[in-house]
Coordinates of C-alpha atoms in Angstrom, one line a residue:
M1 CA 63.3 69.0 124.3
L2 CA 66.4 67.4 122.7
T3 CA 67.9 64.8 124.8
T4 CA 70.9 63.0 123.0
P5 CA 73.6 63.9 120.7
E6 CA 72.1 61.8 117.9
Q7 CA 69.3 64.5 118.0
L8 CA 71.4 67.8 118.3
A9 CA 73.3 66.5 115.3
A10 CA 70.3 66.0 113.1
R11 CA 69.1 69.1 114.5
L12 CA 72.2 70.6 113.2
A13 CA 72.0 69.1 109.8
R14 CA 68.9 70.8 109.3
R15 CA 68.6 73.5 107.1
G16 CA 65.8 76.4 106.7
E17 CA 64.1 75.6 110.1
P18 CA 62.4 78.1 111.9
G19 CA 64.2 79.0 114.8
G20 CA 67.0 76.9 114.0
R21 CA 69.7 79.3 115.5
A22 CA 68.7 78.6 119.2
F23 CA 67.7 75.6 121.1
T24 CA 68.0 73.5 124.2
V25 CA 69.1 70.3 125.0
G26 CA 68.5 68.5 128.1
H27 CA 70.8 66.2 130.0
A28 CA 71.0 65.0 133.8
S29 CA 72.8 68.2 135.0
G30 CA 70.2 70.6 133.6
G31 CA 69.7 72.4 130.2
V32 CA 72.3 73.5 127.5
A33 CA 71.5 76.1 125.3
V34 CA 72.8 75.6 121.8
E35 CA 73.4 78.6 119.1
V36 CA 73.7 77.8 115.6
S37 CA 75.4 80.5 113.2
L38 CA 74.0 80.3 109.5
D39 CA 75.0 81.6 106.5
N40 CA 73.2 82.9 103.7
D41 CA 72.0 79.6 102.9
D42 CA 71.0 78.6 106.5
D43 CA 74.1 76.1 106.5
P44 CA 75.9 75.6 110.1
T45 CA 78.9 77.7 110.2
G46 CA 79.5 77.6 114.1
V47 CA 78.2 76.0 117.3
T48 CA 78.2 77.5 120.8
L49 CA 77.2 75.5 123.7
W50 CA 76.6 77.4 126.8
A51 CA 74.6 77.3 130.1
D52 CA 74.0 79.9 132.9
Y53 CA 77.3 79.8 135.4
E54 CA 75.1 80.4 138.4
A55 CA 72.7 77.6 137.8
V56 CA 75.2 74.9 136.9
A57 CA 78.0 75.9 139.8
R58 CA 78.1 73.6 142.7
R59 CA 77.5 74.8 145.7
D60 CA 79.3 72.1 147.7
G61 CA 82.2 74.3 148.9
K62 CA 83.0 77.6 150.2
L63 CA 85.4 79.6 148.2
P64 CA 86.5 83.6 148.8
A65 CA 84.4 86.5 147.3
A66 CA 85.4 88.0 144.0
P67 CA 84.5 90.3 141.1
R68 CA 81.7 88.5 138.9
P69 CA 81.8 87.6 136.2
L70 CA 85.0 86.0 136.5
G71 CA 85.8 86.3 132.5
I72 CA 88.1 83.5 132.2
T73 CA 88.9 82.5 128.7
L74 CA 90.8 79.3 127.6
G75 CA 92.4 78.8 124.0
R76 CA 94.8 77.0 122.5
E77 CA 98.2 78.5 123.3
G78 CA 100.1 79.6 120.2
M79 CA 103.4 81.2 119.8
A80 CA 102.2 84.9 120.1
H81 CA 101.4 83.9 123.3
R82 CA 104.8 82.1 124.1
E83 CA 106.6 85.2 122.9
A84 CA 104.4 87.8 124.9
R85 CA 105.2 85.6 128.1
A86 CA 108.8 85.7 127.6
S87 CA 108.9 89.3 127.0
G88 CA 107.0 89.9 129.9
L89 CA 104.1 91.6 128.1
V90 CA 101.6 88.7 129.9
H91 CA 101.6 87.0 132.8
E92 CA 99.4 84.3 132.6
W93 CA 98.4 81.9 135.5
Q94 CA 100.1 78.4 135.6
T95 CA 98.4 75.0 136.5
G96 CA 101.3 73.4 137.4
D97 CA 100.0 70.8 134.8
S98 CA 103.0 70.9 132.4
E99 CA 100.8 69.0 129.3
F100 CA 98.2 71.5 130.1
D101 CA 99.8 74.6 130.4
A102 CA 101.4 74.0 127.4
F103 CA 98.4 73.3 125.2
V104 CA 96.4 75.8 126.7
Y105 CA 96.6 79.7 127.2
V106 CA 94.5 81.2 130.2
D107 CA 92.7 84.5 130.3
A108 CA 91.7 85.5 133.1
P109 CA 91.8 88.9 135.1
A110 CA 93.5 88.8 138.6
A111 CA 92.2 86.6 141.3
P112 CA 92.0 86.4 144.9
P113 CA 94.8 83.8 146.2
G114 CA 93.2 80.2 145.4
L115 CA 90.2 80.9 143.3
M116 CA 92.1 80.0 139.7
E117 CA 92.9 76.6 141.5
A118 CA 89.9 76.0 142.8
V119 CA 87.8 77.0 139.4
L120 CA 90.2 75.3 137.2
N121 CA 90.2 72.0 139.2
P122 CA 91.2 68.9 137.4
P123 CA 87.6 67.7 136.0
V124 CA 87.7 71.4 134.5
R125 CA 90.8 71.6 133.4
A126 CA 90.3 68.2 131.6
A127 CA 87.1 69.1 130.4
C128 CA 88.5 72.1 128.9
E129 CA 91.5 70.6 127.0
R130 CA 89.2 67.8 126.0
L131 CA 87.2 70.8 124.1
L132 CA 90.0 72.5 122.7
R133 CA 91.6 69.4 121.6
R134 CA 88.0 68.3 119.9
G135 CA 87.9 71.4 117.6
A136 CA 87.0 74.3 120.2
L137 CA 87.9 77.9 119.5
W138 CA 87.4 79.0 122.5
V139 CA 85.9 77.8 126.0
Q140 CA 84.8 80.8 128.4
L141 CA 83.9 80.2 132.2
D142 CA 81.6 82.9 133.6
V143 CA 82.1 85.2 130.5
E144 CA 78.9 87.5 130.9
G145 CA 77.3 85.1 133.3
R146 CA 77.9 81.7 130.7
V147 CA 79.9 79.2 130.6
A148 CA 80.4 78.1 127.0
A149 CA 82.1 76.7 124.2
R150 CA 82.4 77.7 120.8
F151 CA 83.0 75.4 117.5
A152 CA 83.6 76.0 114.3
T153 CA 81.5 73.9 111.5
S154 CA 81.9 73.6 107.3
P155 CA 79.1 75.4 105.7
G156 CA 77.1 72.8 103.7
E157 CA 78.0 69.9 105.9
P158 CA 76.4 68.3 108.5
V159 CA 77.9 67.9 111.8
P160 CA 78.7 64.1 112.4
A161 CA 76.9 62.8 115.6
W162 CA 80.4 61.6 116.9
H163 CA 81.5 64.9 117.0
V164 CA 78.6 66.2 118.8
A165 CA 78.5 63.3 121.6
E166 CA 82.4 64.1 122.0
W167 CA 81.3 68.1 122.7
A168 CA 78.3 67.3 124.6
D169 CA 80.4 64.9 127.2
A170 CA 83.2 67.2 127.6
F171 CA 80.8 70.2 128.1
A172 CA 78.7 67.9 130.6
L173 CA 81.9 67.3 132.7
L174 CA 82.8 71.0 132.8
Q175 CA 79.7 72.5 134.0
S176 CA 78.9 69.9 136.6
H177 CA 82.4 70.6 138.4
L178 CA 82.7 74.4 138.3
P179 CA 82.5 75.9 141.5
Y180 CA 79.9 78.7 143.0
V181 CA 81.5 81.9 143.5
P182 CA 80.5 84.6 145.6
A183 CA 80.2 88.2 144.2
S184 CA 82.2 90.6 146.3
G185 CA 80.8 93.7 144.5
A186 CA 83.8 94.7 143.1
A187 CA 84.8 95.4 139.4
H188 CA 87.7 94.0 137.6
A189 CA 90.2 96.5 136.7
P190 CA 89.0 97.9 133.0
P191 CA 91.1 97.5 130.2
P192 CA 93.4 100.6 129.1
L193 CA 92.4 103.5 127.2
Q194 CA 89.3 101.4 126.6
R195 CA 86.8 104.5 125.7
L196 CA 89.0 105.2 122.8
V197 CA 89.7 101.4 121.7
S198 CA 85.9 101.2 121.6
A199 CA 85.0 104.3 119.9
L200 CA 87.6 103.9 117.0
G201 CA 86.2 100.3 116.7
W202 CA 83.1 101.6 116.4
V203 CA 84.1 104.4 113.8
G204 CA 86.2 101.8 112.2
K205 CA 83.2 98.8 112.0
V206 CA 80.7 101.5 110.6
G207 CA 82.8 103.2 108.2
W208 CA 84.5 99.9 106.7
A209 CA 80.6 98.5 106.0
L210 CA 80.1 101.6 104.3
N211 CA 83.3 101.9 102.3
V212 CA 82.1 100.6 99.1
V213 CA 79.1 103.2 98.8
Y214 CA 81.3 105.7 100.2
V215 CA 83.7 105.2 97.9
G216 CA 81.6 105.1 94.7
L217 CA 79.6 108.4 95.8
L218 CA 83.0 110.1 96.4
V219 CA 84.2 109.3 93.0
G220 CA 80.8 110.2 91.4
G221 CA 80.1 113.5 93.6
T222 CA 84.1 114.8 92.9
A223 CA 83.8 114.4 89.1
H224 CA 80.1 116.0 89.4
L225 CA 81.6 118.9 91.4
L226 CA 84.5 119.9 89.3
G227 CA 82.3 118.9 86.0
L228 CA 84.8 116.3 85.1
D229 CA 84.4 113.6 82.6
V230 CA 83.9 110.6 84.3
E231 CA 86.5 108.8 82.2
D232 CA 88.9 111.8 83.3
P233 CA 91.2 110.0 85.8
L234 CA 92.0 112.7 87.8
P235 CA 89.5 111.9 90.2
A236 CA 90.1 108.3 90.7
L237 CA 94.0 109.7 91.2
Q238 CA 93.0 112.1 93.8
L239 CA 90.7 109.3 95.4
L240 CA 93.7 106.6 95.1
G241 CA 96.1 109.1 96.8
L242 CA 93.4 109.8 99.8
V243 CA 93.0 106.2 100.3
L244 CA 96.5 105.7 100.5
L245 CA 96.8 108.4 103.0
S246 CA 94.3 107.2 104.9
L247 CA 95.6 103.7 105.2
G248 CA 99.3 105.4 106.1
L249 CA 97.0 107.4 109.0
G250 CA 95.3 103.8 110.4
A251 CA 98.6 102.1 110.0
G252 CA 100.5 104.7 112.5
L253 CA 97.5 104.8 114.8
S254 CA 97.2 101.5 115.0
H255 CA 100.8 100.7 116.1
A256 CA 100.6 103.9 118.1
L257 CA 97.3 103.0 120.4
G258 CA 98.5 99.3 120.6
E259 CA 101.9 100.1 121.8
A260 CA 100.0 103.0 124.0
V261 CA 97.8 99.9 125.4
A262 CA 100.1 97.3 125.8
R263 CA 102.4 99.3 128.3
R264 CA 99.8 100.2 130.4
A265 CA 98.2 96.6 130.2
R266 CA 101.9 95.0 130.6
G267 CA 101.8 91.8 133.1
R268 CA 98.1 91.3 132.7
A269 CA 97.0 87.6 131.1
D270 CA 94.9 89.0 128.6
A271 CA 97.4 92.2 127.7
L272 CA 98.3 90.4 124.2
R273 CA 94.4 90.2 122.9
L274 CA 93.7 94.0 124.3
R275 CA 97.0 95.1 122.1
G276 CA 95.4 93.1 119.5
R277 CA 91.9 94.7 119.7
A278 CA 93.7 98.0 120.0
R279 CA 95.6 98.1 117.0
W280 CA 92.8 96.7 114.9
A281 CA 90.5 99.5 116.1
G282 CA 93.5 102.1 115.9
F283 CA 93.4 101.2 112.2
G284 CA 90.0 100.8 111.4
G285 CA 89.3 104.0 113.1
G286 CA 92.1 105.9 112.0
S287 CA 91.5 105.0 108.0
V288 CA 88.1 105.6 108.2
L289 CA 88.7 109.0 109.8
G290 CA 91.2 109.6 107.3
L291 CA 88.7 109.6 104.6
A292 CA 86.2 111.5 106.3

């Protein structure tokens, strides 16, 4: 069991250690699981600190029941968020803390009155802001039942102990002030066109993963079936035209699906993310189906 940030930093600096992708750190408020993403050389490329929300939530208050998991993700606010909010595409819950609201974007489903204020209480907000300012890509509160913070690291470079100390301190503050929220048994409103977006996303991932092999087989197979010399440029030109057509179909479907999802998700805090996901799924799925 690791008990200090220095030990955690030393563990992150090791390479090729069996079981090095996940371990547990102990501290006063309970155990924190650590997941380490490794590249092909076993160098850390990312670190995720997480704990079970139910295990760390404080039960010294009473909050209204709500759909669980809460599904709250906090990230650094960017120009895209500000433009989406100004256009009315998204409606983000505001804390009233101008510095926090300007730096942090809160991506969360609709919640009962008073719930967001209780969950994102001042110590939790302070901890989340600290984590994001110390390099966290995102902080999640009760997403798939976990409270988590994700950090990127530089491959081949050990994580400095003082970085880890700041991460650990801020994460300990965060998890020690999260309130318990009873489950209402209801579910959050599902994302619009969820099945279509998921299906196209899956097609795109599989298709692009096989893209190099697929294109090579297509060129060779076309040349063989047509009895053409492999040096004949015709099959390659035909393939180029097919690829350009598929990319055009992917771009068209990306725009159409993204706008369709945006119209249906308008006013949700996650509308921008859902539109982006739909666009990627539309492009990936549409371009692969165009080659099929």
